[in-house]
Amino acid sequence: MIAISRCSSDDHLVIIGNGMASHRLLEAVVKLPHRPKQITVIGAEAAPAYNRILLSPLLADEMTPSALSLRDTQWYAEQGITLHLNEQVLEIDRNDQRVVTTCRTLAYDRLVIATGSRPTLPEVPGISLNGVYGFRTLQDADTLAKLALQGDECVVVGGGLLGLEAAEGLRKRGASVSVLQRGERLMNRQLDSMAAGLLETTLAQRGLNIFTHARISHFEDDGAGSLAAVVLEDGQRLPAQSVIVATGITPNAELGHQAGLATQRAIMVDDTLTTSDPRIHALGECCQFKQHTYGLVEPIWRQVDVLANTLCGDGSARYREAPTATKLKISGVALYAFGPTEAAPEHEVLHYSDLESGDYRRLLLRNGQLEGAVLYGDTHSGPWYFAQALAKTDLGACRQALLFGEADANALLLDNPPTPLSTLEAA
């Protein structure tokens, strides 16, 4: 891929997509001295950019739609940004550097594709029946809230972060909810068996019906094209008027593929977020860097910093992969995790549990350095643990206090600071 110079003030920057990644890029670009004078944003949804992370609390009726808004339309106008909402892009014409939408044709000098993703639908009979939904947009949240208020029997397919947040939101709105997890435990990519068991117990006590090792045979038709039930491979039949699919996401990379850009699972980018066309960039869930695609905000925020520098800075910034931490957004459930879910033979494993209070901690260390943590209940030291893991801090001096959290561990570290690596090498 070819590195190119930054935008000049006369360039027309067109951004396809008005989600969180696109909006954060705009916030960064408008502060830079070499921002393009002309910026156009095309959004497929009717509302300006909003905080998609808060859709779960919105569904649970813990906040209002206005609380999700990132900026109103007036902000775009004040920044000299032209915003087209409720508009679909049909084609990217790379030869003439034009974008064709359902309403207009726009010439671009630089183009950013930030089209996000959509729910991945399982390939099972009946998936196209009425009553099968995703959970990605404000409209989805509104639809699901109305279904829950009717007292529908709902089945959530997927026991990961999004699935559990959707399930709890539906339950709080009045629905009877079952959760289907294909694996042996909830959040199997983030949690060990103990934390997953505590989480399952908590959610079951609230009224969610949890099914693990659940494999779907088909969605049953009511005879009129709508959902009647979910039938599992073991023969269990779960009556349902609604199914919410939360089994992962599929990048919206079709525009890039149709335009002849290099694509695999998503639109390929280099470490400056530039595609195989030096005038076109991709950002967020629709892009792929090496073998990585994205569904969490932390790496996307780092992509934004790089792309803003690529477009309007000195072009020196480079994107690199880095570890991320996981937090669950369910009211009354505190969970924080990062690193491996299972201990390797060379890991030292530190455990603490107080099952009566629902407090559990498990740390994985290798040669005195923290590589993974699962915290359930008391999670206040989670960010500190994560910072120590990123910094590769030698925690040997505070090992005996490490499970008790930041304050106790730091006290020992201050009394016995780790020997700098350069000193060890010199010796």
Coordinates of C-alpha atoms in Angstrom, one line a residue:
M1 CA 0.0 0.0 0.0
I2 CA 1.1 3.5 -0.8
A3 CA 1.6 6.3 1.7
I4 CA 0.3 9.7 0.6
S5 CA 0.6 13.3 1.8
R6 CA -1.8 14.9 4.1
C7 CA -4.9 16.7 2.9
S8 CA -4.6 20.3 1.7
S9 CA -7.1 22.9 2.8
D10 CA -8.8 22.7 -0.6
D11 CA -9.4 18.9 -0.5
H12 CA -12.9 17.6 -0.3
L13 CA -13.0 14.9 2.4
V14 CA -16.0 12.6 2.1
I15 CA -16.8 10.1 4.9
I16 CA -19.2 7.3 4.4
G17 CA -20.8 6.5 7.7
N18 CA -21.9 8.6 10.7
G19 CA -21.3 6.1 13.5
M20 CA -19.0 6.4 16.5
A21 CA -15.8 5.9 14.6
S22 CA -16.7 8.5 12.0
H23 CA -17.7 11.0 14.6
R24 CA -14.6 10.6 16.6
L25 CA -12.6 11.1 13.5
L26 CA -14.5 14.3 12.8
E27 CA -13.8 15.6 16.3
A28 CA -10.1 15.0 15.8
V29 CA -9.9 16.4 12.3
V30 CA -11.6 19.7 12.9
K31 CA -9.1 20.6 15.6
L32 CA -6.1 20.2 13.3
P33 CA -4.6 23.2 11.5
H34 CA -4.6 21.4 8.1
R35 CA -8.1 20.2 8.1
P36 CA -9.9 20.2 4.8
K37 CA -12.2 23.1 4.3
Q38 CA -14.8 20.9 2.7
I39 CA -16.0 17.9 4.7
T40 CA -19.1 15.8 3.8
V41 CA -20.5 13.0 5.9
I42 CA -23.1 10.6 4.6
G43 CA -25.1 8.6 7.3
A44 CA -27.5 5.8 6.6
E45 CA -29.5 6.3 9.8
A46 CA -32.0 9.1 10.4
A47 CA -30.3 10.4 13.5
P48 CA -26.8 12.0 13.8
A49 CA -24.0 9.9 15.4
Y50 CA -24.8 8.4 18.8
N51 CA -23.1 6.3 21.4
R52 CA -23.9 2.8 20.4
I53 CA -22.3 1.4 23.5
L54 CA -25.2 2.8 25.5
L55 CA -27.9 0.9 23.5
S56 CA -28.1 -1.7 26.2
P57 CA -28.9 0.7 29.1
L58 CA -31.3 2.4 26.7
L59 CA -33.1 -0.9 26.1
A60 CA -33.2 -1.5 29.8
D61 CA -34.9 1.9 30.3
E62 CA -32.0 3.2 32.3
M63 CA -31.6 6.3 30.1
T64 CA -33.3 8.2 27.4
P65 CA -32.5 8.3 23.6
S66 CA -31.2 11.9 23.9
A67 CA -28.5 10.8 26.4
L68 CA -26.9 8.7 23.6
S69 CA -26.5 11.7 21.2
L70 CA -22.9 12.7 20.5
R71 CA -23.6 15.9 18.7
D72 CA -26.7 17.5 17.2
T73 CA -26.9 18.7 13.6
Q74 CA -26.1 22.2 14.6
W75 CA -22.6 21.2 15.7
Y76 CA -21.9 19.8 12.2
A77 CA -23.0 23.1 10.6
E78 CA -20.9 25.1 13.1
Q79 CA -17.8 23.1 12.1
G80 CA -18.4 23.6 8.4
I81 CA -19.4 20.0 7.9
T82 CA -22.1 19.0 5.4
L83 CA -24.2 16.2 6.9
H84 CA -26.5 14.0 4.8
L85 CA -28.6 11.6 6.9
N86 CA -31.0 8.8 6.0
E87 CA -29.0 8.3 2.8
Q88 CA -27.4 5.2 1.3
V89 CA -24.2 5.1 -0.7
L90 CA -24.8 2.9 -3.8
E91 CA -21.4 3.1 -5.5
I92 CA -17.8 4.3 -5.3
D93 CA -16.5 5.3 -8.7
R94 CA -12.7 5.3 -8.2
N95 CA -11.9 6.3 -11.7
D96 CA -13.7 9.6 -11.5
Q97 CA -13.3 9.9 -7.7
R98 CA -17.1 10.1 -7.1
V99 CA -19.6 8.6 -4.6
V100 CA -23.1 7.9 -5.8
T101 CA -25.8 7.9 -3.2
T102 CA -29.6 7.4 -3.3
C103 CA -29.9 11.2 -3.5
R104 CA -26.8 12.7 -5.2
T105 CA -23.3 12.3 -6.7
L106 CA -20.3 13.7 -4.8
A107 CA -16.8 14.2 -6.0
Y108 CA -14.1 13.5 -3.4
D109 CA -10.4 14.1 -3.1
R110 CA -10.1 11.8 0.0
L111 CA -12.6 9.2 1.0
V112 CA -13.1 7.4 4.3
I113 CA -15.2 4.3 4.5
A114 CA -16.6 3.9 8.0
T115 CA -19.7 1.8 7.4
G116 CA -19.4 -0.3 10.5
S117 CA -20.9 -3.8 10.7
R118 CA -24.2 -5.8 11.0
P119 CA -25.2 -8.8 13.1
T120 CA -24.0 -12.1 11.8
L121 CA -27.0 -14.3 11.2
P122 CA -26.7 -18.1 11.8
E123 CA -27.3 -20.3 8.8
V124 CA -30.3 -22.2 10.3
P125 CA -33.7 -22.9 8.7
G126 CA -36.2 -20.1 9.5
I127 CA -33.7 -17.3 9.9
S128 CA -35.7 -15.1 7.6
L129 CA -39.0 -15.4 9.5
N130 CA -40.7 -12.3 10.9
G131 CA -39.7 -11.9 14.5
V132 CA -35.9 -12.4 14.1
Y133 CA -34.0 -9.2 15.0
G134 CA -30.5 -7.9 15.5
F135 CA -29.4 -5.3 18.1
R136 CA -27.2 -2.6 16.5
T137 CA -29.1 0.6 16.1
L138 CA -31.5 3.0 17.8
Q139 CA -34.3 1.6 15.7
D140 CA -33.4 -1.9 16.9
A141 CA -33.5 -0.8 20.5
D142 CA -36.9 0.9 20.0
T143 CA -38.3 -2.2 18.3
L144 CA -37.1 -4.6 21.0
A145 CA -38.4 -2.3 23.8
K146 CA -41.9 -2.4 22.3
L147 CA -41.7 -6.2 22.0
A148 CA -40.7 -6.5 25.6
L149 CA -43.4 -4.2 26.8
Q150 CA -45.9 -6.5 25.1
G151 CA -44.6 -9.3 27.3
D152 CA -43.2 -11.3 24.4
E153 CA -41.4 -14.6 24.9
C154 CA -37.9 -13.7 23.6
V155 CA -34.9 -15.9 22.8
V156 CA -31.5 -14.3 22.7
V157 CA -29.0 -16.3 20.6
G158 CA -25.5 -15.6 22.0
G159 CA -24.2 -15.5 25.5
G160 CA -21.4 -13.0 24.9
L161 CA -21.3 -9.3 25.9
L162 CA -24.0 -8.0 23.6
G163 CA -26.3 -11.0 24.0
L164 CA -26.3 -10.8 27.8
E165 CA -26.8 -7.0 27.8
A166 CA -29.7 -7.4 25.3
A167 CA -31.3 -10.2 27.4
E168 CA -31.1 -8.2 30.6
G169 CA -32.6 -5.1 28.9
L170 CA -35.5 -7.2 27.5
R171 CA -36.1 -8.8 30.9
K172 CA -36.2 -5.4 32.7
R173 CA -38.7 -4.2 30.1
G174 CA -41.1 -7.1 30.9
A175 CA -40.2 -9.9 28.5
S176 CA -39.7 -13.6 29.4
V177 CA -36.1 -14.2 28.1
S178 CA -34.1 -17.3 27.3
V179 CA -30.4 -17.1 26.4
L180 CA -28.8 -19.7 24.2
Q181 CA -25.0 -20.1 24.5
R182 CA -23.4 -22.6 22.0
G183 CA -20.4 -23.1 24.3
E184 CA -20.0 -24.5 27.7
R185 CA -20.2 -21.2 29.6
L186 CA -21.2 -17.6 29.2
M187 CA -18.7 -15.1 27.8
N188 CA -16.3 -17.9 27.1
R189 CA -13.9 -15.6 25.3
Q190 CA -13.4 -13.4 28.4
L191 CA -14.2 -15.5 31.5
D192 CA -12.9 -18.6 33.2
S193 CA -15.4 -21.2 34.4
M194 CA -15.7 -19.8 37.9
A195 CA -16.5 -16.2 36.9
A196 CA -18.9 -17.5 34.2
G197 CA -20.6 -19.7 36.7
L198 CA -21.1 -16.7 39.1
L199 CA -22.4 -14.6 36.2
E200 CA -24.9 -17.3 35.2
T201 CA -26.1 -17.7 38.8
T202 CA -26.7 -14.0 39.1
L203 CA -28.6 -13.7 35.8
A204 CA -30.7 -16.8 36.5
Q205 CA -31.6 -15.4 39.9
R206 CA -32.9 -12.3 38.1
G207 CA -35.1 -14.4 35.9
L208 CA -33.2 -15.2 32.8
N209 CA -33.3 -18.7 31.5
I210 CA -29.8 -19.8 30.5
F211 CA -29.1 -22.7 28.1
T212 CA -25.4 -23.6 27.5
H213 CA -24.3 -26.2 25.0
A214 CA -27.4 -25.0 23.0
R215 CA -27.3 -25.8 19.3
I216 CA -30.2 -24.5 17.2
S217 CA -31.9 -27.0 14.8
H218 CA -34.4 -24.5 13.3
F219 CA -36.7 -21.6 13.9
E220 CA -40.3 -22.8 13.8
D221 CA -42.8 -21.1 11.4
D222 CA -46.3 -20.3 12.8
G223 CA -47.7 -21.0 9.4
A224 CA -48.0 -17.3 8.5
G225 CA -44.3 -16.5 8.0
S226 CA -43.7 -15.5 11.6
L227 CA -41.7 -17.1 14.4
A228 CA -43.4 -19.5 16.7
A229 CA -40.5 -21.2 18.5
V230 CA -36.8 -22.1 18.6
V231 CA -36.1 -25.8 18.3
L232 CA -32.7 -27.1 19.6
E233 CA -30.8 -30.0 18.2
D234 CA -31.6 -32.0 21.4
G235 CA -35.3 -31.7 20.7
Q236 CA -36.1 -28.9 23.2
R237 CA -38.7 -26.5 21.9
L238 CA -38.7 -22.9 23.2
P239 CA -41.9 -21.0 22.3
A240 CA -40.9 -17.5 21.2
Q241 CA -42.4 -14.5 19.4
S242 CA -39.0 -12.9 19.0
V243 CA -35.4 -13.9 18.5
I244 CA -32.5 -11.5 19.0
V245 CA -29.3 -12.6 17.3
A246 CA -26.1 -11.6 19.0
T247 CA -23.6 -14.1 17.7
G248 CA -21.1 -11.7 16.3
I249 CA -20.8 -9.1 13.6
T250 CA -20.1 -9.0 9.9
P251 CA -18.1 -6.0 8.5
N252 CA -20.0 -3.9 6.0
A253 CA -17.3 -4.2 3.4
E254 CA -19.5 -4.5 0.3
L255 CA -18.8 -1.0 -1.0
G256 CA -15.1 -1.6 -0.9
H257 CA -15.4 -5.0 -2.6
Q258 CA -17.6 -3.6 -5.3
A259 CA -15.1 -0.7 -5.9
G260 CA -12.3 -3.2 -6.4
L261 CA -10.4 -2.5 -3.2
A262 CA -8.4 -5.3 -1.6
T263 CA -10.8 -7.1 0.8
Q264 CA -10.7 -10.3 2.8
R265 CA -13.2 -10.5 5.7
A266 CA -13.2 -6.7 5.6
I267 CA -11.6 -3.8 3.7
M268 CA -7.8 -4.2 3.9
V269 CA -5.8 -1.3 5.3
D270 CA -2.2 -0.7 6.1
D271 CA -0.8 0.9 9.3
T272 CA -1.9 4.3 8.1
L273 CA -5.5 3.1 7.6
T274 CA -5.0 3.5 3.9
T275 CA -6.7 1.0 1.5
S276 CA -5.2 -0.4 -1.7
D277 CA -6.3 2.9 -3.3
P278 CA -4.1 5.7 -1.9
R279 CA -7.1 8.1 -2.0
I280 CA -9.4 5.9 0.1
H281 CA -9.2 5.0 3.8
A282 CA -11.2 2.6 5.9
L283 CA -11.9 2.9 9.6
G284 CA -13.5 0.8 12.4
E285 CA -15.5 -2.3 12.1
C286 CA -15.5 -2.4 8.3
C287 CA -11.7 -2.5 8.0
Q288 CA -9.1 -5.3 8.4
F289 CA -5.5 -4.8 9.5
K290 CA -3.4 -7.8 8.8
Q291 CA -5.6 -10.6 10.2
H292 CA -7.5 -8.4 12.6
T293 CA -11.1 -7.1 12.4
Y294 CA -12.8 -5.0 15.1
G295 CA -15.8 -4.9 17.3
L296 CA -14.5 -3.0 20.4
V297 CA -14.0 0.8 20.7
E298 CA -10.4 0.8 22.2
P299 CA -8.6 -0.3 19.0
I300 CA -10.9 1.9 16.9
W301 CA -10.1 5.0 18.9
R302 CA -6.4 4.3 18.2
Q303 CA -7.2 3.9 14.6
V304 CA -8.9 7.3 14.6
D305 CA -5.7 9.0 16.0
V306 CA -3.6 7.4 13.3
L307 CA -6.1 8.3 10.5
A308 CA -6.4 11.9 11.6
N309 CA -2.6 12.2 11.5
T310 CA -2.6 10.5 8.1
L311 CA -5.2 12.9 6.7
C312 CA -4.2 16.2 8.3
G313 CA -1.0 15.7 10.2
D314 CA 2.6 14.9 9.3
G315 CA 1.7 11.3 8.4
S316 CA 4.1 9.8 10.9
A317 CA 1.6 7.9 13.0
R318 CA 1.3 4.2 12.6
Y319 CA -1.4 1.8 13.9
R320 CA -0.3 -1.1 16.0
E321 CA -2.4 -3.8 17.7
A322 CA -2.6 -3.7 21.5
P323 CA -4.4 -5.7 24.2
T324 CA -7.9 -4.7 25.3
A325 CA -10.0 -5.2 28.4
T326 CA -13.6 -6.2 28.7
K327 CA -16.3 -4.6 30.9
L328 CA -19.9 -5.8 31.1
K329 CA -22.7 -3.1 31.0
I330 CA -25.4 -4.7 33.1
S331 CA -26.7 -2.8 36.0
G332 CA -25.6 -4.4 39.3
V333 CA -23.1 -6.7 37.7
A334 CA -19.5 -5.7 37.8
L335 CA -17.1 -7.6 35.6
Y336 CA -13.6 -6.8 34.2
A337 CA -11.4 -9.1 32.3
F338 CA -8.4 -9.1 30.0
G339 CA -5.8 -11.6 28.7
P340 CA -6.1 -15.4 28.4
T341 CA -9.2 -17.1 29.8
E342 CA -7.3 -20.3 30.5
A343 CA -4.0 -20.7 32.4
A344 CA -1.0 -22.1 30.5
P345 CA 1.4 -24.6 32.3
E346 CA 3.9 -21.8 32.8
H347 CA 1.4 -19.4 34.4
E348 CA 1.4 -18.8 38.1
V349 CA -2.3 -18.6 39.1
L350 CA -3.5 -16.4 42.0
H351 CA -7.1 -16.9 43.2
Y352 CA -9.4 -15.1 45.6
S353 CA -13.1 -15.8 46.1
D354 CA -15.8 -14.9 48.5
L355 CA -18.8 -16.6 47.0
E356 CA -21.2 -15.3 49.6
S357 CA -20.6 -11.8 48.5
G358 CA -20.1 -12.8 44.9
D359 CA -16.5 -11.5 44.8
Y360 CA -13.9 -13.4 42.7
R361 CA -10.5 -12.6 41.3
R362 CA -8.1 -14.6 39.3
L363 CA -4.7 -13.4 38.1
L364 CA -2.3 -15.0 35.6
L365 CA 1.4 -14.2 36.0
R366 CA 4.4 -15.3 33.9
N367 CA 7.9 -14.6 35.3
G368 CA 6.4 -12.0 37.7
Q369 CA 4.5 -10.1 35.0
L370 CA 0.7 -10.0 34.9
E371 CA -0.7 -11.4 31.7
G372 CA -4.4 -11.9 32.4
A373 CA -7.1 -11.1 35.0
V374 CA -10.7 -11.9 35.6
L375 CA -12.5 -9.8 38.3
Y376 CA -16.1 -10.3 39.3
G377 CA -17.8 -8.3 42.0
D378 CA -15.2 -5.9 43.1
T379 CA -13.6 -4.6 39.9
H380 CA -12.2 -1.2 41.0
S381 CA -8.5 -2.4 40.6
G382 CA -9.2 -3.7 37.1
P383 CA -7.8 -0.7 35.2
W384 CA -4.7 -0.7 37.4
Y385 CA -4.1 -4.4 36.7
F386 CA -4.5 -3.8 33.0
A387 CA -2.0 -0.9 33.1
Q388 CA 0.6 -3.1 34.9
A389 CA 0.1 -5.8 32.2
L390 CA 0.5 -3.3 29.4
A391 CA 3.7 -1.9 31.1
K392 CA 5.0 -5.4 31.7
T393 CA 5.8 -4.4 35.3
D394 CA 7.7 -6.9 37.4
L395 CA 5.2 -7.5 40.2
G396 CA 7.3 -9.9 42.2
A397 CA 7.8 -7.5 45.1
C398 CA 4.1 -7.2 45.7
R399 CA 3.0 -10.7 44.8
Q400 CA 1.6 -11.5 48.2
A401 CA -0.6 -8.4 48.1
L402 CA -1.5 -8.4 44.4
L403 CA -5.0 -10.0 44.9
F404 CA -5.9 -7.3 47.3
G405 CA -5.8 -4.6 44.7
E406 CA -4.0 -1.5 43.7
A407 CA -3.5 0.2 47.1
D408 CA -1.9 -2.8 48.9
A409 CA 0.2 -3.8 45.9
N410 CA 1.4 -0.3 45.2
A411 CA 2.5 0.1 48.9
L412 CA 4.9 -2.8 48.5
L413 CA 6.1 -1.7 45.1
L414 CA 7.0 1.7 46.5
D415 CA 9.0 0.0 49.3
N416 CA 10.6 -2.4 46.9
P417 CA 10.8 -0.9 43.4
P418 CA 11.6 -3.3 40.6
T419 CA 15.1 -3.3 39.3
P420 CA 15.3 -1.5 35.9
L421 CA 16.0 -3.9 33.0
S422 CA 19.0 -1.8 32.0
T423 CA 20.6 -2.4 35.4
L424 CA 20.1 -6.2 35.1
E425 CA 21.6 -6.2 31.7
A426 CA 24.6 -4.2 32.9
A427 CA 25.2 -6.7 35.8

